[in-house]
Short mmCIF file of C-alpha atoms in Angstrom, two decimals:
data_model
loop_
_atom_site.label_atom_id
_atom_site.label_comp_id
_atom_site.label_asym_id
_atom_site.label_seq_id
_atom_site.Cartn_x
_atom_site.Cartn_y
_atom_site.Cartn_z
CA MET A 144 0.06 -0.22 0.11
CA THR A 145 1.09 3.57 -0.56
CA GLY A 146 -0.22 5.36 2.37
CA ARG A 147 -3.12 7.29 0.08
CA GLU A 148 -5.18 4.74 1.27
CA SER A 149 -7.77 7.08 3.21
CA LEU A 150 -8.78 8.46 0.17
CA ILE A 151 -9.98 5.13 -1.68
CA LYS A 152 -13.83 5.58 -3.02
CA CYS A 153 -13.90 3.18 -5.96
CA VAL A 154 -12.36 -0.08 -6.59
CA VAL A 155 -12.26 -0.79 -10.84
CA TRP A 156 -11.98 -4.38 -11.18
CA ASP A 157 -10.35 -6.20 -14.67
CA LEU A 158 -12.75 -8.85 -16.08
CA ASP A 159 -10.93 -11.92 -17.52
CA ASN A 160 -8.60 -14.10 -14.89
CA THR A 161 -9.47 -11.39 -12.22
CA MET A 162 -13.80 -11.40 -11.60
CA TRP A 163 -13.46 -14.60 -13.47
CA ASP A 164 -11.39 -17.60 -15.04
CA GLY A 165 -10.37 -17.52 -18.88
CA ILE A 166 -10.93 -15.04 -21.10
CA ALA A 167 -14.83 -14.39 -22.40
CA VAL A 168 -14.33 -13.72 -25.81
CA GLU A 169 -12.80 -17.02 -26.74
CA SER A 170 -15.42 -18.82 -24.71
CA ARG A 171 -18.17 -20.95 -27.19
CA ASP A 172 -21.07 -19.98 -24.93
CA ALA A 173 -23.11 -16.87 -25.27
CA ALA A 174 -23.13 -16.35 -21.48
CA LEU A 175 -20.79 -14.47 -18.72
CA PRO A 176 -18.24 -16.87 -17.44
CA ALA A 177 -19.18 -17.70 -13.72
CA MET A 178 -18.12 -15.03 -11.43
CA LYS A 179 -15.67 -16.01 -8.82
CA PRO A 180 -17.67 -15.75 -5.91
CA GLU A 181 -14.60 -14.82 -3.37
CA VAL A 182 -14.37 -11.82 -5.72
CA LEU A 183 -17.91 -11.05 -5.58
CA GLY A 184 -18.28 -11.23 -2.00
CA LEU A 185 -14.92 -9.06 -1.57
CA VAL A 186 -17.30 -6.25 -3.80
CA ASP A 187 -19.82 -6.93 -1.74
CA ARG A 188 -17.95 -6.07 1.48
CA LEU A 189 -16.37 -3.19 -0.02
CA ALA A 190 -19.77 -1.84 -0.81
CA GLY A 191 -20.97 -2.21 2.75
CA ARG A 192 -17.96 0.15 3.63
CA GLY A 193 -19.17 2.71 1.34
CA VAL A 194 -16.39 2.12 -1.33
CA LEU A 195 -18.20 1.74 -4.76
CA SER A 196 -17.00 -0.98 -7.73
CA SER A 197 -16.69 -0.46 -11.29
CA ILE A 198 -15.31 -2.43 -14.11
CA SER A 199 -12.37 -1.83 -16.67
CA SER A 200 -11.40 -4.42 -19.41
CA ARG A 201 -9.97 -4.88 -22.33
CA SER A 202 -12.35 -7.17 -24.11
CA ASP A 203 -15.16 -6.67 -26.98
CA PRO A 204 -17.87 -4.24 -25.87
CA SER A 205 -20.57 -6.91 -26.69
CA ILE A 206 -19.50 -8.49 -22.86
CA LEU A 207 -20.66 -5.13 -21.43
CA ALA A 208 -24.08 -5.81 -22.70
CA LEU A 209 -24.22 -9.13 -21.04
CA LEU A 210 -22.83 -7.66 -17.44
CA LYS A 211 -26.08 -4.82 -17.80
CA ALA A 212 -28.28 -7.38 -18.88
CA ASP A 213 -27.71 -9.42 -15.36
CA PRO A 214 -29.53 -7.73 -12.67
CA LYS A 215 -27.21 -8.95 -9.70
CA LEU A 216 -23.63 -7.64 -11.85
CA ALA A 217 -25.15 -4.59 -13.13
CA GLY A 218 -26.46 -3.93 -9.45
CA ARG A 219 -22.87 -4.08 -7.91
CA PHE A 220 -20.95 -2.19 -10.39
CA PHE A 221 -20.69 1.77 -11.42
CA ALA A 222 -20.08 2.93 -14.60
CA PRO A 223 -18.31 0.16 -16.13
CA ARG A 224 -16.22 0.43 -18.83
CA VAL A 225 -15.43 -2.75 -21.59
CA ALA A 226 -13.07 -1.39 -24.87
CA TRP A 227 -9.80 -2.07 -26.62
CA GLN A 228 -8.71 1.01 -25.29
CA ASP A 229 -5.90 1.76 -22.70
CA LYS A 230 -6.96 1.04 -19.24
CA SER A 231 -5.69 4.24 -18.34
CA GLU A 232 -8.19 6.00 -20.66
CA SER A 233 -10.96 3.86 -19.42
CA LEU A 234 -10.44 4.61 -15.63
CA ARG A 235 -9.92 8.60 -16.56
CA SER A 236 -13.82 7.88 -17.92
CA ILE A 237 -14.73 5.93 -14.67
CA ALA A 238 -13.78 8.86 -12.68
CA GLU A 239 -15.32 11.41 -14.67
CA GLU A 240 -18.51 10.15 -14.64
CA LEU A 241 -18.57 9.16 -10.71
CA GLY A 242 -17.26 12.68 -9.96
CA ILE A 243 -14.26 11.07 -7.95
CA GLY A 244 -10.93 11.83 -8.14
CA LEU A 245 -7.87 9.42 -9.69
CA ALA A 246 -6.43 9.12 -6.57
CA SER A 247 -9.21 7.60 -4.63
CA MET A 248 -9.32 4.88 -7.23
CA VAL A 249 -7.73 1.27 -7.22
CA LEU A 250 -7.53 -0.88 -10.10
CA VAL A 251 -7.45 -4.59 -9.65
CA ASP A 252 -6.02 -6.76 -12.97
CA ASP A 253 -4.31 -9.88 -12.97
CA SER A 254 -2.28 -8.73 -15.86
CA PRO A 255 1.38 -6.86 -14.99
CA TYR A 256 0.99 -5.44 -17.96
CA GLU A 257 -2.16 -3.20 -17.48
CA ARG A 258 -0.96 -2.59 -14.07
CA ALA A 259 2.22 -0.85 -15.54
CA GLU A 260 0.30 0.90 -18.04
CA VAL A 261 -2.20 2.58 -15.32
CA ARG A 262 1.00 3.59 -13.24
CA SER A 263 2.88 5.25 -16.31
CA ALA A 264 -0.29 7.27 -16.93
CA LEU A 265 -1.78 7.70 -13.97
CA PRO A 266 0.52 7.70 -10.96
CA GLN A 267 -2.01 8.35 -8.87
CA VAL A 268 -3.86 5.54 -9.11
CA LEU A 269 -3.34 2.41 -6.71
CA THR A 270 -2.61 -0.65 -8.76
CA LEU A 271 -3.05 -4.45 -7.12
CA ALA A 272 -3.04 -8.33 -8.40
CA PRO A 273 -6.71 -10.09 -7.92
CA GLU A 274 -4.48 -11.38 -4.53
CA GLU A 275 -4.13 -8.44 -3.42
CA ALA A 276 -7.34 -7.07 -3.16
CA GLY A 277 -8.52 -8.61 0.42
CA ALA A 278 -6.10 -6.41 1.99
CA LEU A 279 -8.45 -3.42 1.36
CA LEU A 280 -10.55 -4.87 4.12
CA ASP A 281 -7.51 -4.10 6.64
CA LEU A 282 -7.47 -0.50 6.16
CA PRO A 283 -8.04 1.64 8.91
CA ALA A 284 -9.65 4.04 6.42
CA LEU A 285 -12.16 1.41 5.57
CA ASP A 286 -12.92 0.09 9.55
CA PRO A 287 -16.42 1.04 9.59
CA SER A 288 -16.24 1.72 13.23
CA ARG A 289 -14.32 4.80 11.94
CA MET A 290 -16.50 5.82 9.27
CA THR A 291 -19.56 8.18 9.25
CA ALA A 292 -22.79 7.45 8.08
CA GLU A 293 -22.52 9.31 4.83
CA SER A 294 -19.69 7.31 4.00
CA LEU A 295 -20.83 3.64 4.85
CA ASP A 296 -23.87 4.61 2.79
CA ARG A 297 -21.97 5.91 -0.48
CA VAL A 298 -22.97 3.15 -2.68
CA GLY A 299 -26.98 4.02 -1.93
CA ARG A 300 -26.22 7.56 -2.78
CA TYR A 301 -24.64 7.15 -6.17
CA ARG A 302 -27.58 4.27 -6.74
CA GLU A 303 -29.78 7.18 -5.95
CA GLU A 304 -27.64 9.93 -8.65
CA GLU A 305 -28.50 7.10 -11.01
CA ARG A 306 -31.90 7.46 -10.65
CA ARG A 307 -31.80 11.19 -11.11
CA LYS A 308 -29.83 10.88 -14.01
CA GLU A 309 -32.44 8.55 -15.51
CA ALA A 310 -35.22 10.86 -14.66
CA GLU A 311 -33.24 14.00 -15.86
CA GLY A 312 -32.68 12.25 -19.27
CA ALA A 313 -36.37 11.44 -19.58
CA PHE A 314 -37.19 14.93 -18.37
CA ALA A 315 -39.01 16.64 -21.18
CA GLY A 316 -37.93 20.34 -20.18
CA SER A 317 -34.98 22.21 -19.49
CA ARG A 318 -32.07 21.65 -16.92
CA GLU A 319 -33.57 24.49 -15.23
CA ASP A 320 -37.10 22.82 -15.30
CA PHE A 321 -35.45 20.05 -14.04
CA LEU A 322 -33.67 20.89 -11.02
CA ARG A 323 -36.77 22.65 -10.30
CA TRP A 324 -38.67 19.71 -10.22
CA CYS A 325 -36.05 18.14 -8.21
CA GLY A 326 -37.40 20.02 -5.29
CA MET A 327 -34.00 20.40 -3.53
CA ARG A 328 -33.70 21.94 0.02
CA VAL A 329 -30.78 23.23 1.31
CA ARG A 330 -30.42 23.57 5.20
CA VAL A 331 -27.76 25.66 6.73
CA SER A 332 -26.80 25.39 10.54
CA PRO A 333 -24.00 25.59 13.10
CA ALA A 334 -21.90 23.03 13.63
CA ARG A 335 -22.62 20.45 16.04
CA GLN A 336 -19.84 18.41 17.87
CA ASP A 337 -21.95 15.13 16.06
CA ASP A 338 -21.00 16.62 12.67
CA ALA A 339 -17.34 17.09 13.83
CA PRO A 340 -16.52 13.13 11.53
CA ARG A 341 -18.24 14.06 8.86
CA ILE A 342 -16.29 17.70 8.93
CA ALA A 343 -12.90 15.67 8.99
CA GLU A 344 -13.80 13.30 6.14
CA MET A 345 -14.64 16.18 4.13
CA ALA A 346 -11.80 18.02 4.28
CA ALA A 347 -9.92 14.83 3.74
CA ARG A 348 -11.55 13.18 1.30
CA THR A 349 -13.29 15.97 -1.16
CA HIS A 350 -11.16 17.21 -4.05
CA ARG A 351 -13.41 18.93 -6.72
CA LEU A 352 -15.17 21.55 -4.48
CA ASN A 353 -12.60 22.02 -1.98
CA SER A 354 -10.75 25.37 -1.53
CA SER A 355 -7.64 24.88 0.05
CA GLY A 356 -7.03 20.32 0.77
CA ILE A 357 -5.99 21.50 4.64
CA VAL A 358 -6.42 18.66 6.73
CA LEU A 359 -8.32 18.91 10.18
CA ASP A 360 -8.11 16.19 12.46
CA LEU A 361 -11.12 15.26 14.25
CA GLU A 362 -9.93 16.65 17.82
CA ARG A 363 -9.61 20.31 16.01
CA VAL A 364 -12.55 20.18 14.42
CA ARG A 365 -14.53 19.52 17.56
CA SER A 366 -12.04 22.42 18.99
CA LEU A 367 -13.21 24.65 16.28
CA ILE A 368 -16.75 24.09 16.32
CA ASP A 369 -16.54 24.73 20.18
CA ASP A 370 -14.35 28.38 19.56
CA PRO A 371 -16.02 31.36 19.71
CA ARG A 372 -13.34 32.72 17.26
CA TRP A 373 -14.21 30.35 14.37
CA PHE A 374 -17.77 29.94 12.53
CA VAL A 375 -18.35 26.56 11.30
CA PRO A 376 -21.80 26.63 9.59
CA VAL A 377 -23.16 23.05 7.50
CA VAL A 378 -24.87 22.37 4.65
CA GLU A 379 -27.57 19.71 4.32
CA LEU A 380 -29.18 18.76 1.26
CA SER A 381 -32.37 16.79 0.46
CA ASP A 382 -34.61 16.35 -2.47
CA ARG A 383 -37.40 14.19 -4.18
CA PHE A 384 -34.61 11.42 -4.55
CA GLY A 385 -33.68 11.23 -1.33
CA ASP A 386 -31.55 12.69 1.59
CA TYR A 387 -28.10 13.52 0.98
CA GLY A 388 -27.23 14.32 4.54
CA LEU A 389 -24.32 16.66 5.47
CA VAL A 390 -22.42 17.71 2.02
CA GLY A 391 -20.67 21.12 2.86
CA THR A 392 -18.92 23.19 4.88
CA ALA A 393 -16.88 26.71 5.72
CA VAL A 394 -14.39 26.42 8.37
CA THR A 395 -14.12 29.77 9.24
CA GLU A 396 -11.69 31.77 11.05
CA LEU A 397 -12.82 35.32 12.73
CA SER A 398 -9.32 36.52 12.97
CA ALA A 399 -10.08 40.23 13.37
CA PRO A 400 -13.87 41.94 14.10
CA ASP A 401 -13.85 43.10 10.15
CA VAL A 402 -11.93 39.86 8.81
CA TRP A 403 -13.33 36.47 7.99
CA ASP A 404 -10.34 33.90 6.63
CA VAL A 405 -12.46 30.53 5.43
CA GLN A 406 -9.43 28.67 5.95
CA LEU A 407 -11.49 25.53 4.24
CA PHE A 408 -14.68 25.79 1.95
CA THR A 409 -15.90 22.59 0.65
CA LEU A 410 -18.94 20.47 -0.56
CA SER A 411 -19.23 16.98 -1.60
CA CYS A 412 -18.73 15.99 -5.41
CA ARG A 413 -21.80 14.28 -5.38
CA VAL A 414 -23.98 17.63 -4.85
CA ALA A 415 -21.77 19.39 -7.82
CA GLY A 416 -23.46 21.03 -10.75
CA ARG A 417 -27.04 21.71 -8.84
CA GLY A 418 -26.44 24.91 -7.87
CA VAL A 419 -25.82 24.04 -4.11
CA SER A 420 -22.47 25.68 -3.96
CA GLU A 421 -23.62 28.81 -5.61
CA VAL A 422 -26.71 29.13 -2.78
CA PHE A 423 -24.20 28.27 0.09
CA LEU A 424 -21.51 31.03 -0.72
CA HIS A 425 -24.08 33.50 -1.40
CA TRP A 426 -25.58 32.72 1.83
CA LEU A 427 -21.85 32.71 3.66
CA LEU A 428 -20.73 36.21 1.85
CA GLY A 429 -24.16 37.82 2.91
CA GLN A 430 -23.06 36.87 6.51
CA ALA A 431 -20.27 38.53 6.48
CA ARG A 432 -21.59 41.60 4.90
CA THR A 433 -24.16 41.73 7.99
CA ALA A 434 -21.67 41.10 10.46
CA GLY A 435 -19.51 43.74 9.00
CA ALA A 436 -16.65 42.34 7.83
CA GLY A 437 -14.60 43.92 5.49
CA PRO A 438 -12.43 41.25 3.35
CA VAL A 439 -13.43 37.82 3.53
CA ARG A 440 -10.10 35.30 2.41
CA THR A 441 -9.28 31.77 1.79
CA PRO A 442 -6.38 30.00 0.86
CA VAL A 443 -6.65 27.99 -2.64
CA ARG A 444 -5.03 25.12 -3.42
CA ILE A 445 -3.81 25.70 -7.06
CA GLY A 446 -4.63 22.66 -8.98
CA GLU A 447 -6.50 20.77 -11.78
CA ALA A 448 -8.87 18.83 -9.02
CA ASN A 449 -10.81 22.00 -7.80
CA LEU A 450 -11.23 24.38 -10.76
CA GLU A 451 -14.64 24.37 -10.29
CA LEU A 452 -14.24 25.65 -7.11
CA ARG A 453 -11.74 28.40 -8.19
CA LEU A 454 -13.98 29.27 -11.16
CA LEU A 455 -16.81 29.70 -8.95
CA LEU A 456 -15.02 31.64 -5.97
CA ARG A 457 -14.14 34.50 -9.18
CA ARG A 458 -17.76 34.36 -10.59
CA PHE A 459 -18.67 35.81 -6.76
CA GLY A 460 -16.14 38.22 -7.18
CA PHE A 461 -13.14 36.74 -5.28
CA ARG A 462 -9.93 37.95 -6.61
CA ALA A 463 -6.27 36.22 -6.16
CA GLU A 464 -3.50 37.30 -4.27
CA PRO A 465 0.13 35.37 -3.40
CA ALA A 466 -0.16 33.35 -0.30
CA SER A 467 2.62 33.28 2.25
CA GLY A 468 3.05 30.59 4.96
CA LEU A 469 0.40 27.93 3.98
CA SER A 470 0.87 24.47 3.80
CA PRO A 471 -2.28 22.82 2.25
CA GLY A 472 -0.73 19.63 3.66
CA GLY A 473 -1.14 18.27 0.68
CA ALA A 474 1.32 16.43 -2.60
CA PRO A 475 5.01 17.90 -2.51
CA GLY A 476 5.82 18.02 -5.86
CA THR A 477 2.76 17.02 -7.53
CA GLY A 478 1.87 20.63 -8.70
CA GLU A 479 -1.08 20.89 -6.38
CA ASP A 480 0.74 21.92 -3.55
CA ARG A 481 0.80 25.90 -3.75
CA LEU A 482 -2.01 27.82 -2.18
CA VAL A 483 -2.92 31.26 -3.26
CA THR A 484 -5.15 33.72 -1.36
CA PHE A 485 -8.80 34.36 -2.93
CA THR A 486 -9.93 37.77 -1.33
CA TYR A 487 -13.47 39.04 -1.70
CA ARG A 488 -14.61 43.12 -0.49
CA PRO A 489 -18.17 43.84 -0.39
CA ALA A 490 -17.40 46.85 -1.58
CA ASP A 491 -16.34 45.60 -5.10
CA GLY A 492 -20.19 44.86 -5.96
CA PRO A 493 -23.61 42.97 -5.72
CA LEU A 494 -23.04 39.01 -5.53
CA PRO A 495 -24.51 37.64 -8.17
CA ASP A 496 -28.12 35.96 -7.58
CA PRO A 497 -28.53 32.52 -6.36
CA PRO A 498 -30.03 29.70 -7.98
CA GLY A 499 -33.90 30.06 -7.71
CA TRP A 500 -34.46 26.32 -7.80
CA ILE A 501 -33.35 25.53 -4.49
CA ASP A 502 -35.12 26.52 -1.45
CA LEU A 503 -32.93 27.43 1.83
CA GLU A 504 -33.79 27.20 5.26
CA VAL A 505 -30.83 28.43 7.56
CA GLU A 506 -30.75 27.64 11.27
CA VAL A 507 -29.66 30.57 13.52
CA LYS A 508 -27.60 29.55 16.56
CA SER A 509 -28.98 29.91 19.58
#
């Protein structure tokens, strides 16, 4: 293992001589080979710990149709890919569809060549031989006693997302009409001690909508929640497809009466593209204005993974300036370890309107 195991969200499985014995396209039968029961058992146990499974196989695309036709198999795997392209290309495509980072993926493949190809093209992806995959269950980060309810139910929440995408595909109106039909409800409230594990988890595991990448351990989060010098609101989301739980936070230091330092602004990648981040940021900056804050500052990690978040900040009037003395606790040398301070000044102009298809409920701290 590599030390990146706390990020694991999806295991991508090869098929031939990994999920089953033999090579499917060489079989004379029209059916798929029998799946190895011990591998399916591992898929199910990982699902119970919030780890998705997908498929990447260099084979004839007709195999994918057979997989999707079997409800027992189709229900276990997300965004499967069966094609003759390089495995690294398939993994990129899977990550994009699932909305997760490549560093949160594992490839299990019997072929040393395929593992080497992925390591060369995508060094952030962990590659394992089939006989090594069982060790994933022993990782501390996948110990159920250490995981939040949101992580343990990741598979169920992705199933909800699949239903949402199917409904959107069948919807006759515009995308905005569809989002309004979803009946999204965002609830913002002060963080409680019960929220601390999820906040720490999001700080460590989110990437797409994560400003700084600063890692906060559980005890640090607990202390900030009760510290009057800090403001830690959290966001919950629900819609007609289900309750998504706690999906965002803004860990904010009230370093001076008129300065807000948002050390971490993050939302789950599962809610990207729905307007939740815009509603939350609009509310947060409105709170800063009401409190009489001048500048609102946030350290932002510069990297490809969080480009969407940086574009969001710019739309809301944030401007970049060099930062000093900040460390994201990230990966030096990867090109994603440089922090720049983004600053918003209320005097620069009005905020853009938040999306009108989301109902916002705010709980005031008592």
